[in-house]
Amino acid sequence: MSEREVQERPLPRPTRISAPFWRGAAEGKLLLQRCRRCGLFIYYPRPFCPRCLAEELEWHEASGRGRVYTYTVVRRAATPAFAAMVPYVLAIVELEEGPRLVTNIVGCRPEEVRVEMPVRATFERLSDEVGLVLFRPDGMETDSADPEGQQ
Amino acid sequence: MDLRGRAAICGVGEVGPFREASDRTAVELMLEAGRLAMVDAGLEPAEVDGLLVAPLLVGAPVTLPSMLAEYLGLSPTYADIVDLGGATAAGMVWRAAAAVAAGAARAVLCLTGEAVDPESFYTRGVRWPGLPLPEFERPYGPMGANSGYAMIAMRHGYEYGTTDRQRAKVAVDQRQNACANPRALFYGRPITVDDVLESPVIVDPLHLLEIVMPCSGAIAFVVARPEVAREGLHPPVYLLGFGEKVTHSMPSHAPNLTTSAVAYTARRAFEMAGVEPQDIDLVSVYDCYTITVIVTLEDAGFCPKGRGGPFVEEHDLTYRGDFPVNTHGGQLSYGQPGLAGGASHVLEAVYQLRGEAGERQVRDCQLAFVQGNGGIMSEQVSLILGVEP
Ligand SMILES: [Zn+2]
């Protein structure tokens, strides 16, 4: 692996399958696939339903609400790219719709995060094509989508 | 397939572990362990007709089995690569036994090993195009397996009240075991619960001394037909039961982060072997982190679900204790030489069942439970090994 990949934050590289998800996040929307045949909500994006194998999937804008299934506070950066963020909260959020995803909790101090805490999606726009899906404690003011400004 | 008593481990080879590989390559270490295992089995290359190889964490070339077979002087009638992370070695044992039972081979050499490159620890695999891990997890800064197991420990604490002190006890008892194993990286360096709790928190709630140390080394073993094993130089160690299950890759996709597939694999293994958890003399289970041992003991049925914390506090897990666990020190104190780390649990079970564990020998050791675990409790393999078929 190159020096550059270690130094820079590894950003999503959208594929033919995942591009709508990342573009949605850039536009402030959390998009999940939903199977038209069996109704399953699917994350991460796939070409077919992992429960019934149907290819008929549609994009569905999720509520953005969920709760912290579990989390940790990263105190030593995995790679130099994350050194400036330390300490940061890495979490698994369970969405209202069912799927769980790996994300960061922003908008509060790491000590304030709790298991089962209600959270709401917030977005970090990186380009027209890519945004990161982050979460903040639910019920707080959400006028800013800039996680850097909240820490 | 019921493999009870259909094959036995009849040779083992151990190289290292070493903190540094110096100028030795992973392949060189694996080949040396393979040579030692064949010598230990009393077999020459012409008598070994099966080969299973672990991939190298730094990236294995394709056709690795044929390259290593050629080097070792083997012409196997059964050759494959087994890629189950930390469950690879345990997965090799039953695959080799199945090959033997099916008549595909008489004696199968299984190779694991690594020359560690600490620089690549958190970043290997970054280039996998089209796979979900780099795309949907890495942008958020996971810390390799550390953060995955930290999140298991956090949720386990929330659901069951498991404490830092309880997890620390696992590291302390295993370190005491390592102090009776001269090969262990942390031989001669006992620790206390306070030492663990005073070591820096790396990923909440895990402390430095609850986290495995990557190192270099290699472990190999030979699994053979019982009649081949009985002609060997050591008492055969029979495979009596196994179970395997793969539930997820990323921790976000685990069906349940605090109850693992061990609940399934151990039940399968115990049923096949016709024994119960209380019959086991030695527990040799994957320990990349302290929490891994606690979840595994619960799910394997050694204690009720959620009681793993109090259980490890109430029992002496050392080789002299009432419930010996990871008597070689476990990976936490022996070291984790790549995928050979998971082979260390198989190796220790063999030493103990043969009665060759020296100072740390568990008295009258007849039955061992071995667990291999890959990824973030993703790949699970249970084995029951014993001295009688
Ligand atoms: Zn479906």
XYZ file of C-alpha atoms and ligand atoms in Angstrom:
541
model
C 0.000 0.000 0.000
C 1.217 3.467 -0.797
C 2.293 6.166 1.607
C -0.573 8.280 0.365
C -3.208 5.719 1.372
C -1.839 5.621 4.912
C -1.667 9.390 5.263
C -5.064 10.279 3.835
C -8.424 9.330 5.237
C -9.682 6.327 3.258
C -12.740 7.660 1.459
C -15.504 5.599 -0.075
C -14.969 4.772 -3.716
C -18.490 4.461 -5.075
C -19.181 1.493 -7.314
C -21.898 0.995 -9.891
C -23.991 -0.494 -7.088
C -23.266 1.918 -4.262
C -23.111 5.248 -6.126
C -26.744 6.265 -5.324
C -26.117 5.703 -1.615
C -23.030 7.935 -1.479
C -24.625 10.583 -3.714
C -27.680 10.557 -1.425
C -25.472 11.161 1.582
C -23.836 14.079 -0.242
C -27.352 15.508 -0.634
C -28.209 14.954 3.028
C -30.274 11.803 2.579
C -29.795 8.366 4.117
C -30.844 5.935 1.404
C -31.504 2.262 2.045
C -32.443 -0.348 -0.492
C -35.734 -2.120 0.053
C -36.658 -5.431 -1.557
C -39.890 -5.148 -3.542
C -40.589 -8.826 -3.154
C -39.997 -9.508 0.562
C -39.809 -5.998 2.019
C -36.340 -6.378 3.556
C -34.392 -3.168 4.194
C -30.845 -3.671 2.973
C -27.581 -2.027 4.008
C -24.974 -1.938 2.483
C -26.151 -1.618 -1.148
C -26.261 -4.837 -3.171
C -27.403 -5.952 -6.600
C -29.956 -8.375 -5.128
C -31.781 -9.190 -1.910
C -29.733 -11.408 0.428
C -32.934 -12.958 1.811
C -34.962 -13.845 -1.308
C -32.451 -13.174 -4.126
C -34.856 -10.824 -5.926
C -33.161 -8.213 -8.104
C -36.067 -5.795 -7.753
C -34.705 -3.377 -5.153
C -35.803 0.213 -4.714
C -34.130 3.124 -2.954
C -35.939 4.284 0.150
C -35.115 7.385 2.175
C -34.684 6.262 5.768
C -35.951 8.322 8.689
C -32.375 8.823 9.869
C -33.395 7.868 13.388
C -31.784 5.027 15.271
C -30.036 4.114 18.489
C -26.482 3.300 19.440
C -26.222 -0.514 19.444
C -22.654 -0.256 20.709
C -19.650 2.042 20.408
C -16.043 2.591 21.375
C -13.822 5.612 21.776
C -10.731 5.377 19.601
C -7.906 6.986 21.577
C -5.013 6.067 19.308
C -5.398 6.635 15.605
C -5.402 3.535 13.452
C -3.478 5.409 10.777
C -1.995 8.914 10.633
C -5.054 9.970 8.637
C -7.196 9.823 11.774
C -4.671 11.362 14.190
C -6.341 14.771 14.147
C -9.725 13.243 15.033
C -8.593 11.374 18.182
C -10.427 10.756 20.458
C -13.421 9.930 18.302
C -16.444 7.695 18.684
C -16.787 4.701 16.390
C -20.240 3.182 16.718
C -22.694 0.698 15.330
C -26.057 2.390 14.944
C -29.216 0.346 14.547
C -31.617 2.202 12.269
C -35.366 2.360 12.894
C -35.752 0.385 9.661
C -33.595 -2.469 11.028
C -30.150 -2.409 9.400
C -27.056 -1.627 11.451
C -24.165 0.438 10.150
C -20.708 1.467 11.259
C -20.434 5.216 11.726
C -19.131 7.992 13.964
C -21.102 9.759 16.693
C -20.542 13.512 16.533
C -22.091 16.546 18.146
C -21.321 15.522 21.708
C -18.320 14.637 23.840
C -17.211 10.969 23.693
C -18.040 10.613 27.419
C -21.667 11.507 26.712
C -22.286 8.583 24.357
C -24.282 5.674 25.793
C -25.402 2.290 24.505
C -29.040 2.531 23.330
C -28.834 6.328 23.121
C -31.252 7.702 20.448
C -29.391 9.267 17.534
C -30.214 10.972 14.248
C -28.271 11.001 10.983
C -26.177 13.976 10.004
C -24.038 14.217 6.900
C -20.535 15.278 5.997
C -20.467 16.301 2.358
C -17.127 15.496 0.728
C -18.048 16.120 -2.923
C -21.075 16.089 -5.207
C -20.778 12.323 -5.332
C -19.789 11.343 -1.788
C -21.013 12.160 1.687
C -20.353 10.353 4.954
C -23.294 9.313 7.123
C -22.663 10.324 10.745
C -24.982 10.415 13.749
C -25.578 12.864 16.584
C -27.631 12.606 19.745
C -31.309 12.907 18.843
C -33.362 15.768 20.229
C -30.526 18.300 19.967
C -30.497 21.303 17.631
C -29.661 20.166 14.114
C -29.116 23.443 12.293
C -25.530 22.615 11.417
C -24.464 19.560 9.477
C -20.808 20.353 10.021
C -19.481 17.807 12.487
C -16.102 19.520 12.731
C -17.735 22.595 14.192
C -19.422 20.646 16.928
C -16.470 18.940 18.501
C -20.340 -36.170 8.488
C -19.610 -37.713 11.864
C -15.846 -37.684 12.171
C -15.612 -38.962 15.723
C -12.386 -40.932 16.040
C -11.814 -41.026 12.265
C -8.479 -39.155 12.388
C -5.829 -38.043 14.855
C -3.179 -35.382 15.202
C 0.109 -37.281 15.248
C 2.753 -34.616 14.713
C 3.276 -30.981 15.650
C 5.892 -28.356 14.849
C 6.384 -24.992 16.543
C 8.736 -22.220 15.428
C 8.974 -19.126 17.613
C 7.105 -17.058 18.482
C 9.494 -14.150 17.914
C 8.922 -10.447 18.479
C 10.719 -9.776 15.223
C 11.026 -11.983 12.190
C 14.568 -10.661 11.669
C 15.363 -11.630 8.101
C 13.128 -14.708 8.064
C 10.125 -14.784 5.766
C 6.706 -16.197 6.625
C 7.243 -18.966 4.081
C 10.546 -19.965 5.646
C 8.946 -20.113 9.107
C 6.010 -22.203 7.825
C 8.283 -24.649 6.028
C 10.409 -25.135 9.142
C 7.290 -25.807 11.243
C 6.157 -28.273 8.569
C 9.475 -30.093 8.670
C 9.308 -30.304 12.478
C 5.727 -31.635 12.357
C 6.645 -34.408 9.912
C 9.701 -35.352 11.995
C 7.525 -35.339 15.137
C 5.032 -37.634 13.368
C 7.824 -39.961 12.255
C 6.759 -39.495 8.634
C 8.827 -38.786 5.545
C 7.574 -36.513 2.778
C 6.608 -39.515 0.614
C 4.229 -40.639 3.380
C 2.461 -37.282 3.637
C -0.156 -37.064 0.893
C -2.272 -34.094 1.972
C -1.479 -30.390 2.440
C -3.546 -27.551 3.874
C -2.041 -24.071 3.913
C -3.071 -20.874 5.667
C -2.982 -17.686 3.606
C -0.401 -15.094 4.588
C -1.843 -11.930 6.107
C 0.413 -9.797 3.950
C -1.097 -11.311 0.842
C -0.534 -14.828 -0.386
C 0.217 -15.593 -4.018
C -2.191 -17.876 -5.851
C -1.265 -21.575 -5.889
C 0.506 -21.270 -2.539
C -0.204 -24.970 -1.728
C 1.661 -26.255 -4.779
C 4.604 -23.926 -4.133
C 4.942 -25.140 -0.552
C 4.317 -28.788 -1.507
C 7.148 -28.630 -4.028
C 9.487 -27.051 -1.482
C 8.652 -29.713 1.126
C 8.998 -32.639 -1.264
C 5.289 -33.527 -1.203
C 3.076 -34.729 -4.055
C -0.279 -34.456 -2.313
C -3.476 -36.127 -3.471
C -5.340 -33.449 -1.497
C -4.196 -29.804 -1.372
C -6.035 -26.641 -0.445
C -5.913 -23.276 1.285
C -8.086 -22.612 4.341
C -9.027 -18.984 4.896
C -10.991 -18.543 8.122
C -8.907 -15.928 9.908
C -8.178 -16.988 13.461
C -10.361 -20.086 12.967
C -8.129 -21.331 10.149
C -6.116 -23.855 12.177
C -9.166 -25.390 13.864
C -10.896 -25.409 10.481
C -7.904 -27.280 9.047
C -8.146 -30.016 11.683
C -11.641 -31.137 10.724
C -11.097 -30.587 7.002
C -7.987 -32.768 7.149
C -9.931 -35.360 9.154
C -12.748 -35.284 6.583
C -10.231 -35.756 3.762
C -8.699 -38.664 5.626
C -12.122 -40.200 6.358
C -13.088 -39.799 2.685
C -9.944 -41.578 1.580
C -8.513 -38.525 -0.171
C -5.314 -38.725 1.891
C -3.688 -40.764 4.660
C -1.728 -37.983 6.375
C -2.393 -34.268 5.915
C 0.171 -31.605 6.795
C -1.376 -28.310 7.951
C 0.753 -25.145 7.817
C 0.235 -21.767 9.483
C 2.695 -18.938 10.048
C 3.516 -15.288 9.718
C 6.420 -12.881 9.665
C 4.689 -9.840 10.993
C 4.751 -6.437 9.388
C 3.405 -4.139 12.120
C 3.064 -1.288 9.642
C 0.354 -3.095 7.726
C -1.700 -4.083 10.755
C -4.582 -1.658 10.353
C -4.368 -1.046 6.663
C -4.025 -4.398 4.968
C -6.845 -5.218 2.621
C -7.481 -1.575 1.802
C -7.367 -2.314 -1.902
C -10.107 -4.950 -2.083
C -12.243 -3.491 -4.863
C -15.946 -4.255 -4.645
C -15.868 -5.614 -1.103
C -17.876 -3.827 1.571
C -15.324 -3.506 4.387
C -13.065 -0.852 2.824
C -16.016 1.049 1.392
C -18.481 1.067 4.288
C -16.306 0.776 7.381
C -12.841 2.211 6.826
C -13.933 5.809 6.169
C -15.112 5.964 9.805
C -11.718 5.021 11.265
C -12.060 1.518 12.743
C -8.929 0.315 14.502
C -8.665 -3.102 12.898
C -10.060 -5.827 15.111
C -9.400 -3.706 18.217
C -12.449 -1.526 17.733
C -14.656 -4.481 16.821
C -13.892 -6.321 20.048
C -14.083 -3.088 22.032
C -17.647 -2.699 20.786
C -18.404 -6.290 21.830
C -17.002 -5.587 25.299
C -19.017 -2.351 25.551
C -22.285 -4.072 24.640
C -21.489 -7.058 26.898
C -20.968 -4.650 29.773
C -24.284 -2.965 28.989
C -26.284 -6.199 28.736
C -24.646 -8.260 31.486
C -22.705 -5.863 33.674
C -19.339 -7.424 32.817
C -16.616 -5.298 34.411
C -13.084 -4.207 33.575
C -11.786 -6.209 36.556
C -13.473 -9.386 35.341
C -11.960 -9.061 31.881
C -8.576 -8.263 33.410
C -8.661 -11.540 35.355
C -8.455 -13.439 32.056
C -5.244 -11.630 31.094
C -3.751 -12.141 34.566
C -4.391 -15.907 34.755
C -3.215 -16.485 31.210
C -0.035 -14.535 31.975
C 0.555 -16.838 34.919
C 0.253 -19.751 32.488
C 2.751 -18.088 30.155
C 5.184 -17.918 33.059
C 5.292 -21.726 32.847
C 5.841 -21.700 29.067
C 9.391 -20.666 28.126
C 8.327 -20.146 24.498
C 5.717 -17.522 25.379
C 6.660 -13.956 24.465
C 5.745 -12.784 27.967
C 7.448 -15.655 29.817
C 8.776 -14.504 33.168
C 6.644 -11.357 33.326
C 3.650 -11.903 35.661
C 0.998 -9.192 35.893
C -1.773 -8.216 38.304
C -5.339 -7.023 37.740
C -4.158 -3.519 38.658
C -1.405 -3.720 36.038
C -4.059 -4.431 33.411
C -6.373 -1.664 34.618
C -3.498 0.821 34.825
C -2.336 0.077 31.280
C -3.594 2.679 28.800
C -7.100 2.402 27.393
C -6.577 1.918 23.667
C -10.196 1.556 22.560
C -12.820 1.913 25.286
C -13.182 -0.202 27.323
C -10.140 -2.288 26.326
C -6.753 -1.680 27.949
C -3.392 -2.358 26.319
C -2.879 -5.561 28.349
C -6.219 -6.961 27.128
C -5.057 -6.829 23.519
C -3.048 -9.419 21.659
C 0.447 -8.659 20.403
C 1.170 -9.510 16.748
C 4.456 -11.342 16.305
C 6.202 -13.826 14.036
C 6.259 -17.591 14.114
C 4.763 -20.722 12.660
C 2.868 -23.810 13.799
C 2.215 -26.963 11.783
C 0.538 -30.261 12.520
C -0.131 -33.598 10.846
C -3.639 -35.105 10.859
C -3.657 -38.772 9.847
C -5.691 -41.944 9.725
C -5.818 -43.580 13.161
C -3.681 -46.533 12.028
C -0.988 -44.154 10.741
C -1.170 -42.088 13.931
C -0.863 -45.157 16.153
C 2.469 -46.038 14.486
C 3.810 -42.590 15.312
C 6.271 -41.447 17.935
C 3.675 -39.965 20.314
C 0.226 -40.899 21.629
C -2.377 -39.952 18.976
C -4.707 -37.044 19.731
C -8.088 -37.946 18.254
C -10.651 -35.594 16.771
C -13.902 -36.471 18.541
C -16.195 -33.674 17.449
C -16.304 -30.437 15.490
C -18.640 -27.619 14.528
C -18.197 -24.675 12.178
C -20.253 -21.585 11.364
C -19.615 -18.252 9.641
C -22.161 -15.549 10.474
C -20.783 -12.244 9.183
C -17.681 -10.299 8.285
C -18.218 -6.744 9.571
C -19.324 -6.395 13.213
C -22.293 -4.295 12.089
C -23.625 -7.406 10.395
C -23.271 -9.847 13.295
C -26.688 -11.280 14.152
C -25.827 -10.533 17.772
C -22.517 -9.085 18.947
C -22.660 -10.565 22.452
C -23.853 -14.095 21.575
C -21.612 -15.687 18.971
C -21.869 -18.673 16.642
C -19.885 -20.593 19.270
C -23.320 -21.375 20.706
C -23.936 -23.442 17.563
C -20.457 -24.817 16.858
C -19.801 -25.998 20.407
C -23.170 -27.729 20.663
C -22.448 -29.576 17.394
C -19.000 -30.585 18.593
C -20.191 -31.799 21.993
C -23.029 -33.786 20.402
C -20.674 -35.474 17.941
C -18.184 -36.312 20.673
C -20.908 -37.501 23.030
C -19.514 -35.467 25.931
C -20.612 -32.450 27.977
C -18.814 -29.231 28.927
C -18.271 -30.546 32.472
C -16.270 -33.503 31.032
C -13.601 -31.188 29.574
C -10.167 -31.110 31.253
C -8.589 -28.318 29.207
C -10.181 -25.292 27.563
C -7.989 -23.892 24.775
C -9.969 -21.083 23.188
C -9.184 -18.203 20.884
C -8.180 -15.117 22.832
C -7.415 -12.133 20.671
C -8.849 -10.008 23.517
C -10.003 -10.742 27.060
C -13.665 -10.324 26.110
C -13.314 -13.038 23.454
C -12.618 -15.636 26.147
C -15.586 -14.542 28.271
C -18.065 -14.645 25.367
C -16.660 -17.995 24.192
C -16.913 -19.641 27.634
C -20.549 -18.536 27.866
C -21.548 -19.587 24.372
C -19.772 -22.950 24.622
C -21.862 -23.718 27.686
C -19.179 -23.644 30.377
C -21.289 -21.095 32.264
C -24.719 -19.520 31.775
C -25.032 -16.734 29.172
C -23.988 -13.421 30.629
C -22.196 -14.997 33.611
C -18.768 -15.191 31.968
C -17.463 -12.249 33.976
C -18.278 -13.672 37.424
C -17.215 -17.135 36.174
C -13.653 -16.095 35.320
C -13.413 -14.246 38.633
C -14.598 -17.253 40.643
C -12.371 -19.815 38.910
C -8.619 -20.262 38.717
C -7.850 -20.394 34.995
C -4.222 -21.421 35.442
C -2.772 -24.850 34.763
C -2.928 -25.574 38.493
C -6.460 -24.261 38.794
C -9.954 -25.750 38.891
C -10.707 -24.616 35.315
C -7.537 -24.482 33.182
C -7.834 -22.131 30.203
C -5.155 -21.398 27.608
C -2.366 -23.003 29.589
C 0.241 -21.923 27.016
C -0.554 -18.330 27.930
C -3.049 -17.845 25.141
C -2.254 -15.466 22.353
C -2.463 -12.644 24.900
C 0.758 -13.876 26.498
C 2.208 -16.349 23.970
C 1.897 -13.868 21.109
C -0.133 -13.910 17.917
C 2.032 -15.057 15.000
C -0.603 -14.289 12.367
C -2.884 -17.234 11.664
C -0.523 -19.465 13.659
C -1.973 -17.667 16.688
C -5.137 -19.716 16.308
C -2.994 -22.825 15.833
C -1.418 -22.244 19.243
C -4.677 -23.397 20.880
C -4.614 -26.652 18.893
C -0.918 -27.124 19.647
C -1.372 -26.654 23.397
C -4.252 -29.142 23.440
C -1.965 -31.681 21.735
C 0.874 -31.096 24.226
C -1.513 -31.395 27.182
C -3.301 -34.515 25.882
C 0.043 -36.179 25.153
C 1.190 -35.333 28.660
C 4.107 -33.315 27.248
C 3.269 -29.887 28.681
C 6.062 -30.006 31.273
C 5.732 -27.634 34.196
C 2.273 -26.516 33.078
C 0.881 -30.041 32.560
C -2.770 -30.325 33.586
C -3.164 -33.476 35.667
C -4.942 -36.408 33.983
C -5.790 -34.420 30.862
C -8.043 -36.606 28.674
C -10.382 -34.233 26.849
C -9.784 -30.764 25.427
C -12.146 -28.170 23.985
C -10.570 -25.958 21.308
C -12.151 -22.875 19.734
C -10.923 -21.075 16.660
C -12.363 -17.622 16.007
C -11.825 -15.414 12.987
C -12.538 -11.769 12.283
C -14.882 -10.092 14.758
C -16.371 -13.344 16.128
C -17.180 -13.979 12.463
C -15.797 -17.436 11.716
C -16.144 -20.031 14.486
C -14.778 -23.577 14.676
C -15.119 -25.815 17.747
C -13.096 -28.994 18.232
C -13.192 -31.692 20.867
C -9.877 -33.556 21.062
C -9.151 -36.582 23.221
C -6.696 -39.339 24.001
C -9.192 -42.151 23.210
C -10.965 -42.500 19.829
Zn -36.141 -9.992 -0.672
